[in-house]
Amino acid sequence: MISGISFHHNLEDNVYICYVEEFSDELKEKIVQMLSSLWHGSVDAEERPQFTYNTTVKRFLERYQTKTADTKKGMIGELLTHLLLPTYLNLEAISIMKNKEENSIRKGFDVVYTDESDLIWYCEVKSGGDTNSTENIDTKNISLLKKAKDDIEAHSLGNRATLWDSVLIDVNSTIFNSERRLDIKELLDEDHPDTENRNLERNVILSSVLYKNLDTRICPENLKNYKIGVDSENIFVGLVVFSIQKETYSRIEDFLIDQFNENNNE
């Protein structure tokens, strides 16, 4: 658990909510500890000396600061999901945050995870909202999850081989153990569009990051009912719904900018 975050979970229904009540020192420290591993992959972050925290902040901001407000919300939302989801669920990322194209945001699968049973979980993150908006909070959150569901269904069951090719490369940067690395690649190969008798069973995570004042909170019961509805469609074998509510994305933006300025003025 992380101070400043209230965590609601329904293990039976696989519905989880993180209410980020405070941008606490512990959450800041988690960003400092994990940003390089999330951005480059834990293997590369440890083995390649140029991938320090300071240079990673610089690279993140180079891509971030030229983007629109909506894209910035999305990038901070993906960062929060990368940070919080493995903290509260027993999952390990096998994909990295950065796009391999210079100064581009990541395309395709937002995050791909594996669990203790070495099942593959494909995650789609949708971020949005405005703390000053009068829009109903649950209506907005469900709309984000619906977009996530449509995209992950299209991506994970579609025929864009490059999506899997990218994750297969990422595995080299995220998994230390060579034998386990091969096992994970074999599982990804089974889902690959170019594989004969391709596996079409999918475990997915729908993640929403809603920027909204916490005076009114995402309703767990509404989230549960949404998940029950998706389950009834029988599209996915496994389904997790993970929502994050935070008042604004700008506090994290300001923190990273301050970190960059401090580290470059020493």
C-alpha positions as semicolon CSV with decimal commas, in nm:
position;residue;x (nm);y (nm);z (nm)
1;M;0,000;0,000;0,000
2;I;0,106;0,360;-0,064
3;S;0,030;0,648;0,172
4;G;-0,209;0,903;0,026
5;I;-0,398;0,637;-0,173
6;S;-0,724;0,480;-0,059
7;F;-0,766;0,139;-0,220
8;H;-1,102;-0,029;-0,280
9;H;-1,097;-0,386;-0,403
10;N;-1,347;-0,658;-0,476
11;L;-1,133;-0,968;-0,524
12;E;-1,427;-1,188;-0,614
13;D;-1,531;-0,964;-0,902
14;N;-1,182;-0,839;-1,001
15;V;-1,281;-0,474;-0,960
16;Y;-1,029;-0,229;-0,812
17;I;-1,021;0,146;-0,747
18;C;-0,730;0,365;-0,637
19;Y;-0,839;0,703;-0,499
20;V;-0,526;0,920;-0,505
21;E;-0,612;1,154;-0,219
22;E;-0,267;1,306;-0,179
23;F;0,047;1,322;-0,390
24;S;0,241;1,184;-0,096
25;D;0,616;1,164;-0,043
26;E;0,583;0,786;-0,070
27;L;0,422;0,812;-0,414
28;K;0,692;1,058;-0,523
29;E;0,959;0,816;-0,401
30;K;0,793;0,534;-0,595
31;I;0,819;0,742;-0,913
32;V;1,188;0,805;-0,843
33;Q;1,251;0,435;-0,775
34;M;1,057;0,294;-1,069
35;L;1,057;0,545;-1,356
36;S;1,371;0,412;-1,527
37;S;1,252;0,051;-1,506
38;L;0,906;0,139;-1,635
39;W;1,039;0,352;-1,920
40;H;1,328;0,134;-2,040
41;G;1,254;-0,206;-1,880
42;S;1,402;-0,336;-1,556
43;V;1,680;-0,530;-1,733
44;D;1,803;-0,236;-1,940
45;A;1,762;0,007;-1,650
46;E;1,993;-0,208;-1,439
47;E;2,244;-0,314;-1,703
48;R;2,282;0,003;-1,911
49;P;2,449;0,286;-1,718
50;Q;2,309;0,562;-1,937
51;F;1,952;0,482;-1,829
52;T;1,965;0,674;-1,502
53;Y;1,667;0,835;-1,333
54;N;1,784;1,181;-1,437
55;T;1,818;1,095;-1,806
56;T;1,485;0,912;-1,799
57;V;1,307;1,219;-1,661
58;K;1,469;1,421;-1,939
59;R;1,357;1,177;-2,210
60;F;1,005;1,156;-2,070
61;L;0,969;1,535;-2,062
62;E;1,110;1,571;-2,414
63;R;0,817;1,367;-2,541
64;Y;0,564;1,500;-2,293
65;Q;0,602;1,877;-2,309
66;T;0,517;1,917;-2,678
67;K;0,190;1,723;-2,648
68;T;-0,170;1,843;-2,619
69;A;-0,347;1,847;-2,282
70;D;-0,538;1,529;-2,368
71;T;-0,220;1,345;-2,465
72;K;-0,051;1,466;-2,147
73;K;-0,342;1,327;-1,945
74;G;-0,290;0,997;-2,125
75;M;0,085;0,984;-2,061
76;I;0,045;1,060;-1,689
77;G;-0,241;0,809;-1,676
78;E;-0,021;0,537;-1,823
79;L;0,254;0,625;-1,575
80;L;0,008;0,596;-1,285
81;T;-0,120;0,262;-1,414
82;H;0,236;0,131;-1,457
83;L;0,312;0,239;-1,099
84;L;-0,004;0,134;-0,917
85;L;-0,142;-0,173;-1,089
86;P;0,153;-0,405;-1,008
87;T;0,163;-0,258;-0,656
88;Y;-0,193;-0,362;-0,577
89;L;-0,224;-0,668;-0,802
90;N;0,033;-0,943;-0,825
91;L;0,138;-0,870;-1,183
92;E;0,467;-0,801;-1,361
93;A;0,500;-0,578;-1,668
94;I;0,665;-0,741;-1,970
95;S;0,634;-0,429;-2,186
96;I;0,798;-0,089;-2,149
97;M;0,653;0,263;-2,153
98;K;0,867;0,432;-2,414
99;N;0,788;0,403;-2,781
100;K;1,083;0,290;-2,989
101;E;1,007;0,576;-3,230
102;E;1,181;0,898;-3,129
103;N;0,955;1,144;-2,943
104;S;0,641;0,943;-3,016
105;I;0,391;0,817;-2,762
106;R;0,345;0,441;-2,730
107;K;0,112;0,279;-2,982
108;G;-0,056;-0,060;-2,962
109;F;-0,082;-0,235;-2,626
110;D;-0,047;0,017;-2,342
111;V;0,088;-0,244;-2,101
112;V;0,128;-0,621;-2,115
113;Y;0,155;-0,811;-1,788
114;T;0,219;-1,165;-1,673
115;D;0,104;-1,321;-1,346
116;E;0,227;-1,595;-1,112
117;S;0,075;-1,858;-1,341
118;D;0,252;-1,704;-1,642
119;L;-0,076;-1,600;-1,799
120;I;-0,057;-1,302;-2,035
121;W;-0,272;-0,998;-1,951
122;Y;-0,324;-0,726;-2,212
123;C;-0,400;-0,384;-2,061
124;E;-0,557;-0,077;-2,219
125;V;-0,548;0,257;-2,035
126;K;-0,783;0,546;-2,106
127;S;-0,747;0,877;-1,925
128;G;-0,964;1,186;-1,913
129;G;-1,184;1,415;-1,713
130;D;-1,152;1,764;-1,574
131;T;-1,176;1,845;-1,205
132;N;-1,391;2,152;-1,289
133;S;-1,635;1,965;-1,514
134;T;-1,992;1,904;-1,396
135;E;-2,016;1,578;-1,593
136;N;-2,137;1,281;-1,387
137;I;-1,832;1,107;-1,249
138;D;-1,948;0,749;-1,308
139;T;-2,075;0,828;-1,656
140;K;-1,734;0,968;-1,750
141;N;-1,544;0,679;-1,592
142;I;-1,756;0,415;-1,766
143;S;-1,710;0,597;-2,098
144;L;-1,331;0,570;-2,053
145;L;-1,361;0,199;-1,976
146;K;-1,580;0,143;-2,282
147;K;-1,314;0,304;-2,501
148;A;-1,051;0,084;-2,336
149;K;-1,263;-0,225;-2,397
150;D;-1,320;-0,142;-2,765
151;D;-0,949;-0,079;-2,824
152;I;-0,817;-0,384;-2,640
153;E;-1,068;-0,608;-2,817
154;A;-0,960;-0,471;-3,155
155;H;-0,589;-0,490;-3,072
156;S;-0,571;-0,824;-2,893
157;L;-0,795;-1,012;-3,137
158;G;-0,682;-0,821;-3,445
159;N;-0,418;-0,901;-3,704
160;R;-0,155;-0,631;-3,645
161;A;0,150;-0,849;-3,604
162;T;0,365;-0,548;-3,514
163;L;0,186;-0,522;-3,177
164;W;0,321;-0,862;-3,072
165;D;0,657;-0,804;-3,239
166;S;0,703;-0,497;-3,019
167;V;0,618;-0,682;-2,696
168;L;0,848;-0,971;-2,792
169;I;1,131;-0,717;-2,812
170;D;1,026;-0,563;-2,479
171;V;1,050;-0,902;-2,304
172;N;1,428;-0,887;-2,353
173;S;1,430;-0,560;-2,157
174;T;1,195;-0,668;-1,876
175;I;1,266;-1,033;-1,784
176;F;1,602;-1,121;-1,627
177;N;1,572;-1,501;-1,621
178;S;1,654;-1,640;-1,967
179;E;1,443;-1,954;-1,926
180;R;1,139;-1,756;-1,815
181;R;1,200;-1,510;-2,096
182;L;1,167;-1,795;-2,347
183;D;0,851;-1,922;-2,176
184;I;0,688;-1,578;-2,197
185;K;0,784;-1,544;-2,563
186;E;0,628;-1,882;-2,640
187;L;0,302;-1,767;-2,479
188;L;0,307;-1,445;-2,682
189;D;0,380;-1,644;-2,997
190;E;0,064;-1,849;-2,937
191;D;-0,140;-1,525;-2,955
192;H;0,053;-1,384;-3,254
193;P;-0,153;-1,325;-3,572
194;D;0,101;-1,513;-3,787
195;T;0,077;-1,830;-3,577
196;E;-0,111;-2,124;-3,727
197;N;-0,409;-2,223;-3,508
198;R;-0,364;-1,901;-3,316
199;N;-0,489;-1,885;-2,958
200;L;-0,777;-1,637;-2,932
201;E;-0,843;-1,660;-2,558
202;R;-0,757;-1,328;-2,396
203;N;-0,706;-1,205;-2,042
204;V;-0,747;-0,827;-2,036
205;I;-0,728;-0,535;-1,796
206;L;-0,942;-0,229;-1,859
207;S;-0,784;0,068;-1,681
208;S;-0,935;0,414;-1,649
209;V;-0,761;0,718;-1,504
210;L;-1,016;0,983;-1,415
211;Y;-0,906;1,335;-1,323
212;K;-1,183;1,454;-1,095
213;N;-1,215;1,613;-0,750
214;L;-1,246;1,342;-0,486
215;D;-1,538;1,511;-0,310
216;T;-1,739;1,282;-0,537
217;R;-1,591;0,937;-0,594
218;I;-1,618;0,659;-0,848
219;C;-1,892;0,426;-0,724
220;P;-1,765;0,067;-0,673
221;E;-2,111;-0,080;-0,733
222;N;-2,144;0,094;-1,070
223;L;-1,798;-0,034;-1,164
224;K;-1,895;-0,388;-1,063
225;N;-2,215;-0,369;-1,271
226;Y;-2,018;-0,249;-1,572
227;K;-1,780;-0,543;-1,541
228;I;-2,068;-0,790;-1,508
229;G;-2,204;-0,653;-1,835
230;V;-1,872;-0,702;-2,015
231;D;-1,836;-1,052;-1,866
232;S;-2,178;-1,144;-2,006
233;E;-2,052;-1,075;-2,360
234;N;-1,805;-1,366;-2,326
235;I;-1,535;-1,187;-2,526
236;F;-1,254;-1,234;-2,274
237;V;-1,151;-1,534;-2,067
238;G;-1,021;-1,317;-1,783
239;L;-1,119;-0,959;-1,706
240;V;-0,993;-0,706;-1,451
241;V;-1,132;-0,354;-1,416
242;F;-0,890;-0,108;-1,253
243;S;-0,984;0,257;-1,207
244;I;-0,770;0,540;-1,070
245;Q;-0,920;0,871;-0,956
246;K;-0,695;1,171;-0,903
247;E;-0,785;1,539;-0,892
248;T;-0,538;1,650;-1,159
249;Y;-0,245;1,531;-1,365
250;S;-0,050;1,856;-1,322
251;R;0,096;1,770;-0,978
252;I;0,293;1,481;-1,128
253;E;0,392;1,697;-1,425
254;D;0,518;1,969;-1,190
255;F;0,707;1,715;-0,980
256;L;0,892;1,575;-1,283
257;I;0,977;1,924;-1,410
258;D;1,107;2,018;-1,063
259;Q;1,314;1,699;-1,054
260;F;1,464;1,781;-1,393
261;N;1,545;2,139;-1,290
262;E;1,700;2,032;-0,958
263;N;1,916;1,767;-1,120
264;N;2,038;2,002;-1,392
265;N;2,118;2,296;-1,164
266;E;2,348;2,114;-0,924
